[in-house]
Tab-separated table of C-alpha atoms and ligand atoms in Angstrom:
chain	number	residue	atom	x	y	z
G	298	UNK	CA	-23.027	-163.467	22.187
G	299	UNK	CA	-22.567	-160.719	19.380
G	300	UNK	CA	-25.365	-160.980	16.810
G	301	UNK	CA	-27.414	-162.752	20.105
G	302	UNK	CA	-28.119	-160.002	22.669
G	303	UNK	CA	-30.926	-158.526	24.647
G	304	UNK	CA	-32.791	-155.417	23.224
G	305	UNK	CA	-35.844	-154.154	24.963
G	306	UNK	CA	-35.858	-157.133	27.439
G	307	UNK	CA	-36.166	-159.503	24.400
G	308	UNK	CA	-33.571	-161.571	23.022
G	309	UNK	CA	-32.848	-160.673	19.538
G	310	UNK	CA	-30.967	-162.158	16.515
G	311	UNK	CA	-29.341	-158.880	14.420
G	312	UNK	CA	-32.617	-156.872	14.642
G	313	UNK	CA	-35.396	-159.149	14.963
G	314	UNK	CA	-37.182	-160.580	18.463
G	315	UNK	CA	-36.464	-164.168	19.098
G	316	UNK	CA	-40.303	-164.030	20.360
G	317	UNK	CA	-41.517	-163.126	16.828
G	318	UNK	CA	-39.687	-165.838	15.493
G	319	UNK	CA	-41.146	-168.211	17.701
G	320	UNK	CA	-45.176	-167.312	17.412
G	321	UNK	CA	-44.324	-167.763	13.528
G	322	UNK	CA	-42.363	-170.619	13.598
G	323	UNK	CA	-43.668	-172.881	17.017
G	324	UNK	CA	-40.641	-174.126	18.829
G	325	UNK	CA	-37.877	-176.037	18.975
G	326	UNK	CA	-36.284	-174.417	16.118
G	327	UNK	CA	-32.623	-173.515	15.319
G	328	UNK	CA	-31.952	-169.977	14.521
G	329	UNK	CA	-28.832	-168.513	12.495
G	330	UNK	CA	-27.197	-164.872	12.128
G	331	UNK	CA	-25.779	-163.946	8.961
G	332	UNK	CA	-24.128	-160.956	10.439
G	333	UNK	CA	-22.263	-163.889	12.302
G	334	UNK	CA	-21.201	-166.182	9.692
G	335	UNK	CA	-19.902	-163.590	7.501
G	336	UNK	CA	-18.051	-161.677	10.211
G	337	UNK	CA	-16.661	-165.666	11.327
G	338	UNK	CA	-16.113	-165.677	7.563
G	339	UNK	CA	-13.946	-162.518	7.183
G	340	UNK	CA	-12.129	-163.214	10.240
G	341	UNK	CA	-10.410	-165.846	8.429
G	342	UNK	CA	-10.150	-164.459	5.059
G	343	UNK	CA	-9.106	-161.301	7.351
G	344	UNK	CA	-6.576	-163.281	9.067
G	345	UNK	CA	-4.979	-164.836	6.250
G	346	UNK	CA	-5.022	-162.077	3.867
G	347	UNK	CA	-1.690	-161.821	2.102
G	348	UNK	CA	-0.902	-165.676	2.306
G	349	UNK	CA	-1.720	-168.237	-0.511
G	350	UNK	CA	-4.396	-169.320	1.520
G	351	UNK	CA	-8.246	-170.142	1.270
G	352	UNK	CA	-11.063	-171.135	3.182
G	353	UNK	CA	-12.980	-174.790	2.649
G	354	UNK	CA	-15.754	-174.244	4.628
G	355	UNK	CA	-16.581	-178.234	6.681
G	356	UNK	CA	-19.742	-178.719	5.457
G	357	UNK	CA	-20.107	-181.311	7.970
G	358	UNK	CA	-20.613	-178.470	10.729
G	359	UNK	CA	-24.065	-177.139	9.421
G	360	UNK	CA	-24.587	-178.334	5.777
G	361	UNK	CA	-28.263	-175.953	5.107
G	362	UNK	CA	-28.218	-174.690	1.734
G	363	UNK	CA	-28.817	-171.280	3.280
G	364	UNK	CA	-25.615	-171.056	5.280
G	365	UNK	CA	-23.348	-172.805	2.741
G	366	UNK	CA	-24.948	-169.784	-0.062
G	367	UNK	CA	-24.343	-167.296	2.744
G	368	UNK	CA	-20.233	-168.436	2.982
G	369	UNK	CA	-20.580	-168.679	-1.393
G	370	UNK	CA	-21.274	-165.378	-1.836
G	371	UNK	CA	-17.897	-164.031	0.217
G	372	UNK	CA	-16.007	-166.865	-1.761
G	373	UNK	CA	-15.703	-170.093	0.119
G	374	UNK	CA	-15.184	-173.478	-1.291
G	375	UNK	CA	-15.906	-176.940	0.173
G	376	UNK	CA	-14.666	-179.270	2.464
G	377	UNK	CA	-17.028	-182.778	2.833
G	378	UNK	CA	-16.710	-185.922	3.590
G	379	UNK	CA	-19.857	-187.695	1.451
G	380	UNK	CA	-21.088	-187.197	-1.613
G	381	UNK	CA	-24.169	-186.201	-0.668
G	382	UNK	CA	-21.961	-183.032	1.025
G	383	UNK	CA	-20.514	-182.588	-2.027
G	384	UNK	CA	-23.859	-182.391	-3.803
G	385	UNK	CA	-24.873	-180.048	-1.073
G	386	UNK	CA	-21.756	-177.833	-1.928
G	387	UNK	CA	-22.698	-178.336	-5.293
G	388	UNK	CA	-26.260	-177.122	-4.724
G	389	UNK	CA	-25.046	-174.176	-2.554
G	390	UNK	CA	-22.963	-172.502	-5.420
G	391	UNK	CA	-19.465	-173.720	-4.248
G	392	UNK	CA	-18.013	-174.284	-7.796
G	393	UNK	CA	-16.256	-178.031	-8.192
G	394	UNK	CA	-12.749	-176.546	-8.401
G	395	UNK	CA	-12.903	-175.512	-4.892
G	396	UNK	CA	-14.238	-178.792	-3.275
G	397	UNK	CA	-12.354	-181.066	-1.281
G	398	UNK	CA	-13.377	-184.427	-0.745
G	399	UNK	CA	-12.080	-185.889	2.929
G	400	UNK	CA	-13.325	-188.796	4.703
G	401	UNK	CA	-11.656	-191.993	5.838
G	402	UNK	CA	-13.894	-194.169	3.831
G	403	UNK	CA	-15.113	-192.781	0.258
G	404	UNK	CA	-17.076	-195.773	-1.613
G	405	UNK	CA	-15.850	-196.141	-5.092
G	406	UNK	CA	-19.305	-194.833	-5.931
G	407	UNK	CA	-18.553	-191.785	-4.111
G	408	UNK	CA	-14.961	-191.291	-5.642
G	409	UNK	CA	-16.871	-191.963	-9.033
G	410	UNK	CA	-19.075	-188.812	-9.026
G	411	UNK	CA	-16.381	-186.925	-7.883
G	412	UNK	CA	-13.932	-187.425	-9.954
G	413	UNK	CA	-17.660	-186.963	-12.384
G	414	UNK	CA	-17.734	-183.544	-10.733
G	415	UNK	CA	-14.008	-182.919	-11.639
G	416	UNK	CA	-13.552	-181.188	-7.909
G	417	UNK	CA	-10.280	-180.087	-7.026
G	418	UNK	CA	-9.101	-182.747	-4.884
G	419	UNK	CA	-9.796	-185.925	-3.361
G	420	UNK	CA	-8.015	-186.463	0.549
G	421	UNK	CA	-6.630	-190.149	0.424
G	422	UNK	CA	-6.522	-191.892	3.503
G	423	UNK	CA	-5.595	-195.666	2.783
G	424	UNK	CA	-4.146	-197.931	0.506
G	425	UNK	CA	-6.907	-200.080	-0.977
G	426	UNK	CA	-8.806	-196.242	-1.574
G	427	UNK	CA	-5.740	-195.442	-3.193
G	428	UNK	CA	-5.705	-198.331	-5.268
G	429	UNK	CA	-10.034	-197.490	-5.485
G	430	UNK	CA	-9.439	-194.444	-6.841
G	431	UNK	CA	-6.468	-195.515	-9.299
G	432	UNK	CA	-8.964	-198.125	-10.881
G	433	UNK	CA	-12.118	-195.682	-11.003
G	434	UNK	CA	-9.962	-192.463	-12.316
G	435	UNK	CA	-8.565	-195.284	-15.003
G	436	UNK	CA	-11.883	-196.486	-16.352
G	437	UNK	CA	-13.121	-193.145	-16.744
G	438	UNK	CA	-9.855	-191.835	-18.755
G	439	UNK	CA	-8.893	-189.249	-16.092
G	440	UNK	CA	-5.970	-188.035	-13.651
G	441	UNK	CA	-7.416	-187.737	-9.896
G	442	UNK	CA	-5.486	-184.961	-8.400
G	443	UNK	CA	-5.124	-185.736	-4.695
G	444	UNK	CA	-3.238	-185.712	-0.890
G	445	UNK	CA	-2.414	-188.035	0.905
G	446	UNK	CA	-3.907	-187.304	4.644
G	447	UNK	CA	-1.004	-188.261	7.082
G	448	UNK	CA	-1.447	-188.869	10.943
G	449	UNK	CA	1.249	-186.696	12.560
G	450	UNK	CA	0.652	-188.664	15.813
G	451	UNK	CA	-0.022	-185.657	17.723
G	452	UNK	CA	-2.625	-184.641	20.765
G	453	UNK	CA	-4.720	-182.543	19.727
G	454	UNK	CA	-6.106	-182.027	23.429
G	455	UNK	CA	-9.551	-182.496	22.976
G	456	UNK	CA	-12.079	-184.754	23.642
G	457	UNK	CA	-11.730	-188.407	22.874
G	458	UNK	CA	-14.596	-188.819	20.023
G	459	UNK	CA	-13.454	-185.743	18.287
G	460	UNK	CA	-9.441	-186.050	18.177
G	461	UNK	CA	-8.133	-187.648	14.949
G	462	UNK	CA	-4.410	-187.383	14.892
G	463	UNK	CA	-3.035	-189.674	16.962
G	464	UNK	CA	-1.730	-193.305	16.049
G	465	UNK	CA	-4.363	-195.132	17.634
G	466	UNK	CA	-7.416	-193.177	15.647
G	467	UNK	CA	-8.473	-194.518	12.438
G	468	UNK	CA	-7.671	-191.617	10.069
G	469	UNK	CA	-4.953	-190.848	7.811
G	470	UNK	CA	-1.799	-192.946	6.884
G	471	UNK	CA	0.828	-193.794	9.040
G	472	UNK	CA	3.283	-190.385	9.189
G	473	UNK	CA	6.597	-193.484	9.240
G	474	UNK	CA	4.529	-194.793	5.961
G	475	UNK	CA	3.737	-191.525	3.913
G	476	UNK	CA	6.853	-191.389	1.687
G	477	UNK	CA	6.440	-195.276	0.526
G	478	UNK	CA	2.622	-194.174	-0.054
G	479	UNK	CA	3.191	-191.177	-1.834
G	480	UNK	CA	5.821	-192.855	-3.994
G	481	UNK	CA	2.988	-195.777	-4.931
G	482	UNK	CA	0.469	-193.166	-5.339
G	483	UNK	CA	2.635	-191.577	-8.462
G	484	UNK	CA	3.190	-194.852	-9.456
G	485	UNK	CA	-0.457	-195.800	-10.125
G	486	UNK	CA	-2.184	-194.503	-13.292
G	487	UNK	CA	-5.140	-191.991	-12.370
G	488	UNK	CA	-3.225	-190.540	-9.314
G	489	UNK	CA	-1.522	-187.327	-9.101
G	490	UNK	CA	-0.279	-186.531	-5.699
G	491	UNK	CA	-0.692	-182.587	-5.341
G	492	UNK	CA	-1.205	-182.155	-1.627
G	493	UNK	CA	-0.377	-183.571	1.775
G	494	UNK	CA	-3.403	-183.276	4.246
G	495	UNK	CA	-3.668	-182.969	8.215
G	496	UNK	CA	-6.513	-182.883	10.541
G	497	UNK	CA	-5.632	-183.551	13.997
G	498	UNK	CA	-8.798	-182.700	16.053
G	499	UNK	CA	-12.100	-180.612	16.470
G	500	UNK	CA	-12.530	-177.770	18.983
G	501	UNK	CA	-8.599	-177.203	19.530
G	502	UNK	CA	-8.334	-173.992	22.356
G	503	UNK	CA	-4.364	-174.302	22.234
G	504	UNK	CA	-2.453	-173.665	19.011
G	505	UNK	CA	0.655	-175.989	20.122
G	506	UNK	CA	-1.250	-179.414	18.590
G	507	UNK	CA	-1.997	-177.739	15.042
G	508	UNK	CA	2.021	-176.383	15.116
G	509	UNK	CA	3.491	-179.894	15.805
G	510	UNK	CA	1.299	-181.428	13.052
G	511	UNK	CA	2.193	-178.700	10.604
G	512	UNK	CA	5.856	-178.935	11.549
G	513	UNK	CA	6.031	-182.315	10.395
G	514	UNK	CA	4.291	-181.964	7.730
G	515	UNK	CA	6.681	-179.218	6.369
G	516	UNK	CA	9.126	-181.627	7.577
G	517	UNK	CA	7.489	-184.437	5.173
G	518	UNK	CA	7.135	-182.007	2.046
G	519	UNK	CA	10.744	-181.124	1.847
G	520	UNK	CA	11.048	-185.105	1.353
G	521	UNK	CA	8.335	-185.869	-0.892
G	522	UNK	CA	10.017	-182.626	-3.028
G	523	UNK	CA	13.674	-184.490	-2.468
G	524	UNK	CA	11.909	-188.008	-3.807
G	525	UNK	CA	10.668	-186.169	-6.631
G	526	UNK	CA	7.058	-185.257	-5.951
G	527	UNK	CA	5.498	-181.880	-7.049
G	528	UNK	CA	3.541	-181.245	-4.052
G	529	UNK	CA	2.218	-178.027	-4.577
G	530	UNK	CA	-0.359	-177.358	-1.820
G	531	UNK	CA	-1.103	-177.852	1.696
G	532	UNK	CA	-4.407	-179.226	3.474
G	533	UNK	CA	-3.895	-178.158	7.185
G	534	UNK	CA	-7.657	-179.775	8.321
G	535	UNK	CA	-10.301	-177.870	10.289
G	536	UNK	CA	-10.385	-174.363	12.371
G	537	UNK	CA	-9.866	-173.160	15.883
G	538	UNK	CA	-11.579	-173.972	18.880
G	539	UNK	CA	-14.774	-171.748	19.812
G	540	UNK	CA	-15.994	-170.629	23.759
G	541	UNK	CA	-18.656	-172.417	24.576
G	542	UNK	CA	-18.234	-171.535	28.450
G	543	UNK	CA	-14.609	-170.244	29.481
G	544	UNK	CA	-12.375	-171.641	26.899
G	545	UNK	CA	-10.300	-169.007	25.326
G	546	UNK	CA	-9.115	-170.255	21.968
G	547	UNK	CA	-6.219	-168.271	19.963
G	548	UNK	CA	-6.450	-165.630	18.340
G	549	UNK	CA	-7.052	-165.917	14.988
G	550	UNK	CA	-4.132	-163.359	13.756
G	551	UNK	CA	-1.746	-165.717	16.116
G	552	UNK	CA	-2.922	-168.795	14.413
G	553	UNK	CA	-2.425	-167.591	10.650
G	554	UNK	CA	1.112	-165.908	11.932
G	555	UNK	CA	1.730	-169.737	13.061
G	556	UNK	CA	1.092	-171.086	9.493
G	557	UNK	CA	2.672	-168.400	8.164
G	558	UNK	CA	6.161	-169.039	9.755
G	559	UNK	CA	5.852	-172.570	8.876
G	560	UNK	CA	4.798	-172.587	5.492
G	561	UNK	CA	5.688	-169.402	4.411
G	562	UNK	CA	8.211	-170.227	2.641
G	563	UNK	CA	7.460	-173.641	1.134
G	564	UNK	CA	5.902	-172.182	-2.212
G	565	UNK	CA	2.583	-173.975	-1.269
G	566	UNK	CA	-1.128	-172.742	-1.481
G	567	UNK	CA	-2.705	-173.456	1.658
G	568	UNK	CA	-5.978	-175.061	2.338
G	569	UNK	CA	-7.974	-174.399	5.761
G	570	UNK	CA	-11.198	-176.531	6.428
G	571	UNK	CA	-13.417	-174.677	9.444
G	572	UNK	CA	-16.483	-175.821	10.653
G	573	UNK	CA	-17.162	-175.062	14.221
G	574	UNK	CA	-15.625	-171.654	14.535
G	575	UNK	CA	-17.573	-170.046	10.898
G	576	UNK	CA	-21.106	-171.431	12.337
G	577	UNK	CA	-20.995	-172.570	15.883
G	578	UNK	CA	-21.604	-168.907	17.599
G	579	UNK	CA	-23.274	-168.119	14.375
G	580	UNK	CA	-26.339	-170.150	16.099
G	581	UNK	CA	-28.798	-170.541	19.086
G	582	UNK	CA	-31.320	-173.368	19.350
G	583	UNK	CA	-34.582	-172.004	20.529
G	584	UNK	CA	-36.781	-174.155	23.252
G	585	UNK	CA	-39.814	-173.653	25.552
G	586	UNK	CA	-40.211	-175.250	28.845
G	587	UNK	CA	-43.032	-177.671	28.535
G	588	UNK	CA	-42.670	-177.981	32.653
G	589	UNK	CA	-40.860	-176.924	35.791
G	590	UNK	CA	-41.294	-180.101	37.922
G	591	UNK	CA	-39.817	-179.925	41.298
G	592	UNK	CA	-39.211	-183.048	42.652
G	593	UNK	CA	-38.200	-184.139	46.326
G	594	UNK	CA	-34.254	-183.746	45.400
G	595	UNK	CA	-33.837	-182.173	42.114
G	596	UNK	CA	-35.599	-179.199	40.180
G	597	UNK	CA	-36.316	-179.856	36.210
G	598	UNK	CA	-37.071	-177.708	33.524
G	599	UNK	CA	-38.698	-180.284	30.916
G	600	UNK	CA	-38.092	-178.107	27.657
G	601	UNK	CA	-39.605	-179.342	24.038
G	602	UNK	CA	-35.920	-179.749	22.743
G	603	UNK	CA	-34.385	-183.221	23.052
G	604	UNK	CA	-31.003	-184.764	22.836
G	605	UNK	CA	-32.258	-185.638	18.761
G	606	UNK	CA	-32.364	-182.003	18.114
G	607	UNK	CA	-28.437	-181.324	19.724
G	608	UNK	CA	-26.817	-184.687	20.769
G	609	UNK	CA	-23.733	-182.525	22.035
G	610	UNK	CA	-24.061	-182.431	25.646
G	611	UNK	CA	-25.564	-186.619	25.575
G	612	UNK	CA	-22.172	-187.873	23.350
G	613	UNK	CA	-19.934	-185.368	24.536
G	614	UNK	CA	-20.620	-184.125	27.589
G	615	UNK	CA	-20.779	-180.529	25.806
G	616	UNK	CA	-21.415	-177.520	27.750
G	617	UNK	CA	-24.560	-174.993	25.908
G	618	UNK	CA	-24.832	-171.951	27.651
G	619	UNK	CA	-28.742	-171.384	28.166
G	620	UNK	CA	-30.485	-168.333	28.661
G	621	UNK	CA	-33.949	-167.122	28.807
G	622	UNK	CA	-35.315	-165.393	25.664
G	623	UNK	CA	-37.053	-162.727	28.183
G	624	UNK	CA	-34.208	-160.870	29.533
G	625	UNK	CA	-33.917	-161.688	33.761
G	626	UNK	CA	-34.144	-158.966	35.842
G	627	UNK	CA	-31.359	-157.748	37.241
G	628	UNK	CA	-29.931	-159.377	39.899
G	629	UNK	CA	-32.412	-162.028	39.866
G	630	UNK	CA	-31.532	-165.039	41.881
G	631	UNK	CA	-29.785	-167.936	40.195
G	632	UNK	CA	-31.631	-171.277	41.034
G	633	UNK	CA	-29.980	-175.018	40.079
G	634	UNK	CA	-31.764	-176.458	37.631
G	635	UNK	CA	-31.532	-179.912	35.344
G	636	UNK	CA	-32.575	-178.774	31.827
G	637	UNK	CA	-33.953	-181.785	30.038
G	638	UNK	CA	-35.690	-182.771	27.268
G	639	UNK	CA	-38.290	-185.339	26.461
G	640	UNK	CA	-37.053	-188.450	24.976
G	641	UNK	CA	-37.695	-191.395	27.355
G	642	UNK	CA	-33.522	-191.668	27.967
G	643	UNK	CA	-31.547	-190.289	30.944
G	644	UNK	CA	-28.960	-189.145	28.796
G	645	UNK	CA	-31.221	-186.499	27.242
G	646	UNK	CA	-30.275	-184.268	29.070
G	647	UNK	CA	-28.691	-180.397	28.184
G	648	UNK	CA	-27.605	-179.078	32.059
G	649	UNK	CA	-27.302	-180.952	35.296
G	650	UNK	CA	-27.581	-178.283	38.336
G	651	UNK	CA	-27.142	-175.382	36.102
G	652	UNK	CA	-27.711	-171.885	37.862
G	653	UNK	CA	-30.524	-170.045	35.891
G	654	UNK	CA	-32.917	-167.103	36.721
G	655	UNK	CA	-35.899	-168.317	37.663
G	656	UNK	CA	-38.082	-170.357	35.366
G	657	UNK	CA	-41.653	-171.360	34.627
G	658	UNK	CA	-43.829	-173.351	32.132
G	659	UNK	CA	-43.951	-171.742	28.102
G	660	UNK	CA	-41.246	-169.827	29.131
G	661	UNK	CA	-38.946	-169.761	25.752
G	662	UNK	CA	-35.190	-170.318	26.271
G	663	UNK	CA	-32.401	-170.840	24.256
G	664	UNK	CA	-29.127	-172.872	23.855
G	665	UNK	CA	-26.323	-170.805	22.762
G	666	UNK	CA	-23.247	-172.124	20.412
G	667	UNK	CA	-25.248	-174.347	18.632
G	668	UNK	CA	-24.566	-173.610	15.056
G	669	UNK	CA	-22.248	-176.204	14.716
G	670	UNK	CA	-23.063	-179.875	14.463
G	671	UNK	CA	-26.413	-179.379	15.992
G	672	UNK	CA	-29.099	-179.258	12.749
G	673	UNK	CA	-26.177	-181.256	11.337
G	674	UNK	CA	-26.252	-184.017	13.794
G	675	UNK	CA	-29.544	-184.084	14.362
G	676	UNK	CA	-32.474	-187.183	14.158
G	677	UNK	CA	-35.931	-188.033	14.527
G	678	UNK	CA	-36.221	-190.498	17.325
G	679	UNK	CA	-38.642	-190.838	19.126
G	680	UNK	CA	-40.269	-189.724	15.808
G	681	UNK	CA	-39.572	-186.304	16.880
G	682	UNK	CA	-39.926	-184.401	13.269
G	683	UNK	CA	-36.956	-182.367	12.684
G	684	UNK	CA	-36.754	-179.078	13.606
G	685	UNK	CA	-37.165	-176.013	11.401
G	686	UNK	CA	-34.058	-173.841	10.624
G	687	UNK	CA	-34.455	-170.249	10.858
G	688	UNK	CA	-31.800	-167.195	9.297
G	689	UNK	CA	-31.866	-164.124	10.062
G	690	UNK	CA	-30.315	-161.000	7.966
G	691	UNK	CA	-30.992	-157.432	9.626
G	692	UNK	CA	-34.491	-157.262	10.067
G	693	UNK	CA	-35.142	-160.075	8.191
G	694	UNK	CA	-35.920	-163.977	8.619
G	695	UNK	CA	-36.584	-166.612	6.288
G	696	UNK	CA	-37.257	-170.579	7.231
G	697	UNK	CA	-34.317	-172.347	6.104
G	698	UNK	CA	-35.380	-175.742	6.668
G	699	UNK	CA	-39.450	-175.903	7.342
G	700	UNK	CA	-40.692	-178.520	10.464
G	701	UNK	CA	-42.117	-181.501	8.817
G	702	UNK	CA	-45.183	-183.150	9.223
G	703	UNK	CA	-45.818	-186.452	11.376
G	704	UNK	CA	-47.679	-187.241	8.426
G	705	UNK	CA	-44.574	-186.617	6.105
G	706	UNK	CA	-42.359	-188.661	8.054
G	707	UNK	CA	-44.879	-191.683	7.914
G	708	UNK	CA	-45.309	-191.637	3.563
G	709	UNK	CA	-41.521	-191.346	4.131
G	710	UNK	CA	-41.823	-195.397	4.612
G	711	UNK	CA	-42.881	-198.422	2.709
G	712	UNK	CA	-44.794	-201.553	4.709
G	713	UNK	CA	-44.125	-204.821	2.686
G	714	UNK	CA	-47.100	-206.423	0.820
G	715	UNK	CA	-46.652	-209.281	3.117
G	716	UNK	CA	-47.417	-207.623	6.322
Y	239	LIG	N1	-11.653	-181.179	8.198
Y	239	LIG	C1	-11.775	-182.475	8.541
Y	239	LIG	C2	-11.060	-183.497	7.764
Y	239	LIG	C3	-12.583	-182.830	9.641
Y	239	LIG	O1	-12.689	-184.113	9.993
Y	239	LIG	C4	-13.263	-181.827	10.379
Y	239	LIG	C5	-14.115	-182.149	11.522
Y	239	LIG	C6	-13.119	-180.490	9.952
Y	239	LIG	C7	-12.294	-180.202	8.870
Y	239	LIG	C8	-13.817	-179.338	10.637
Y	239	LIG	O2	-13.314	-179.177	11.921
Y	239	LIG	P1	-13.764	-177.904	12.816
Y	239	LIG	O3	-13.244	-176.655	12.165
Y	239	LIG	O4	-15.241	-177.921	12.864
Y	239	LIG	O5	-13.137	-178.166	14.131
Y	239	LIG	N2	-19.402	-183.473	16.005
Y	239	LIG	C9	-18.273	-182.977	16.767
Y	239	LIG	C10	-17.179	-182.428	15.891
Y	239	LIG	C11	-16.675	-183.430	14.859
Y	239	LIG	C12	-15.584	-182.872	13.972
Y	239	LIG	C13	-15.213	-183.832	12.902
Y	239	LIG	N3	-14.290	-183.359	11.922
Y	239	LIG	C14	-18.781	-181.945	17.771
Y	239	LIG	O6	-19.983	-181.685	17.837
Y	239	LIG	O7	-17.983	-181.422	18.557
């Protein structure tokens, strides 16, 4: 759990009781460690010292102002995929010449403000953005520097939603059609083909996938160079796999030693996008159990959470470990419980016959691994305000994102003059 752990029978973030947070804040809230996200930082920076490497953080992972200053201040730039991201990145210090703009469908609006921006590069993943881009760069009198994002056709192993780099999924150009693209792309005026990018998959646990994409991408930049590109860098797409439960995803030295063998020697500076692994252990979402209802065949603990706050385990059948924010006595019994929330859908639901010490009503507990794509992904059905966003540093904690109002949600909205 590292910066999540039990002191005095409490769980605490770094120094400070979960408990305290809780009176101060109400519940559900998520709750962030910076001790985490700079030690997930520095493992990477760690990892790849020595290489011509840096880190893009994935905004898309958890995009709060506060955790995209926190990755700022040890020298991060920006991977997104909007351009509200990019304003984000903007907003959170990243400077313009370290943002990377991905995503398989950029509006020409989009590609207008950031080629506005002048960001580093812009991740091309079709032929009519191409020929977007070419037109927008054109009319504004400047040269777009950018990569092409190929689709190695490789299994990434993971599951179905979040796997990207195989033939069938919708991202990146065809790896049998790159050369023919890159040679259009540096015939267009506006384009300057700097880069090839990858991204095969989210929450990897086996470095095999990422090696077979990067081998043929190697493979494809010693024939861009022999058609006459200058292809300077390489984008090799998001970070490792994190444990949730029992997965045990590579080291981190292993993984860089992997790059480093295959693009050691290529002369390129190399681009890494995490998400997941900088924030997801970085964060816990806090809940209280409205109810223990004990039915005839299964036992619930109704919690004030709900599948709007972390859609994980609903879309992906996602594991979240969950334990009690008042340590369990040892050797307390396990007991099987279903640990849902609210919303009026069976598929909000966080653990089906999960073994936990014994529960009751107010108890507080919390969902671990949740500092990735949680806040991120989050929604108000059910016009369930979203939920504050908590950070803690030492002995320290500041609200990140405060709760809203019901109130606030509802001047959110306009009703036509007709009705
Ligand atoms: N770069 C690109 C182009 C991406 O599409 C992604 C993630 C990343 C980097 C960051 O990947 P990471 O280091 O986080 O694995 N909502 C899903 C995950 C979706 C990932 C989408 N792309 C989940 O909750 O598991």
């Amino acid at each position: 759990m590292g910066a999540f752990a039990y002191r005095y029978g409490v769980l605490h973030a770094e120094s400070v009781s979960v408990n305290d947070i809780a009176r101060a804040v109400g519940t559900p809230f998520y709750l962030y460690s910076t001790a985490a996200l700079e030690a997930h930082y520095s493992a990477y920076a760690g990892a790849f010292a020595g290489q011509d490497a840096g880190v893009c953080y994935a905004l898309k992972a958890n995009s709060n102002l506060a955790v995209i200053r926190t990755f700022t201040r040890l020298g991060s730039g920006a991977d997104v995929v909007s351009v509200g991201e990019m304003k984000r990145a903007l907003a959170g210090g990243i400077p313009a010449e370290r943002i990377v703009f991905s995503g398989v469908g950029k509006t020409r609006e989009e590609l207008r403000e950031a080629l506005e921006a002048k960001i580093h590069q812009i991740n091309v993943e079709s032929i009519p953005e191409l020929e977007a881009l070419s037109a927008v760069a054109s009319s504004l009198g400047v040269v777009a520097p950018i990569a092409i994002r190929v689709n190695p056709d490789v299994d990434a192993k993971t599951h179905a939603k979040i796997a990207t780099g195989k033939k069938e999924n919708k991202f990146g150009i065809d790896y049998d059609q790159a050369r023919d693209i890159y040679k259009l792309a540096a015939s267009l005026p506006g384009i300057k083909p700097v880069s090839i990018a990858v991204h095969i998959g989210s929450q990897l646990t086996d470095l095999a996938p990422f090696r077979a994409a990067y081998e043929r991408v190697a493979a494809l930049l010693h024939q861009l160079r022999a058609d006459g590109h200058d292809i300077q860098r390489l984008d090799l797409g998001g970070g490792l796999g994190i444990t949730y439960k029992n997965e045990a995803p590579p080291d981190l030295a292993d993984y860089a030693a992997m790059v480093r063998s295959i693009t050691g020697n290529l002369g390129c500076r190399v681009t890494l996008e995490p998400g997941r692994s900088l924030v997801g252990n970085a964060g816990i979402l806090v809940s209280r159990v409205i109810y223990v209802k004990q039915g005839l065949h299964r036992r619930f603990a109704i919690v004030d959470a709900a599948m709007n706050d972390l859609i994980r385990p609903s879309l992906y059948e996602a594991y979240h470990g969950i334990i009690p924010v008042a340590e369990p006595e040892a050797g307390a019994a396990l007991e099987p419980f279903d640990v849902v929330g609210p919303v009026c859908e069976s598929g909000d639901t966080f653990a089906v016959q999960r073994p936990l010490p014994p529960l009751a009503d107010d108890d507080l507990v919390a969902f671990l691994s949740a500092g990735a794509y949680g806040a991120a992904m989050s929604s108000t059905y059910n016009t369930r305000p979203l939920i504050p966003e908590v950070l803690v540093n030492g002995d320290r904690f500041a609200v990140i994102r405060p709760r809203p109002t019901v109130e606030e949600m509802l001047a959110a909205e306009r009703v036509p003059d007709w009705l």
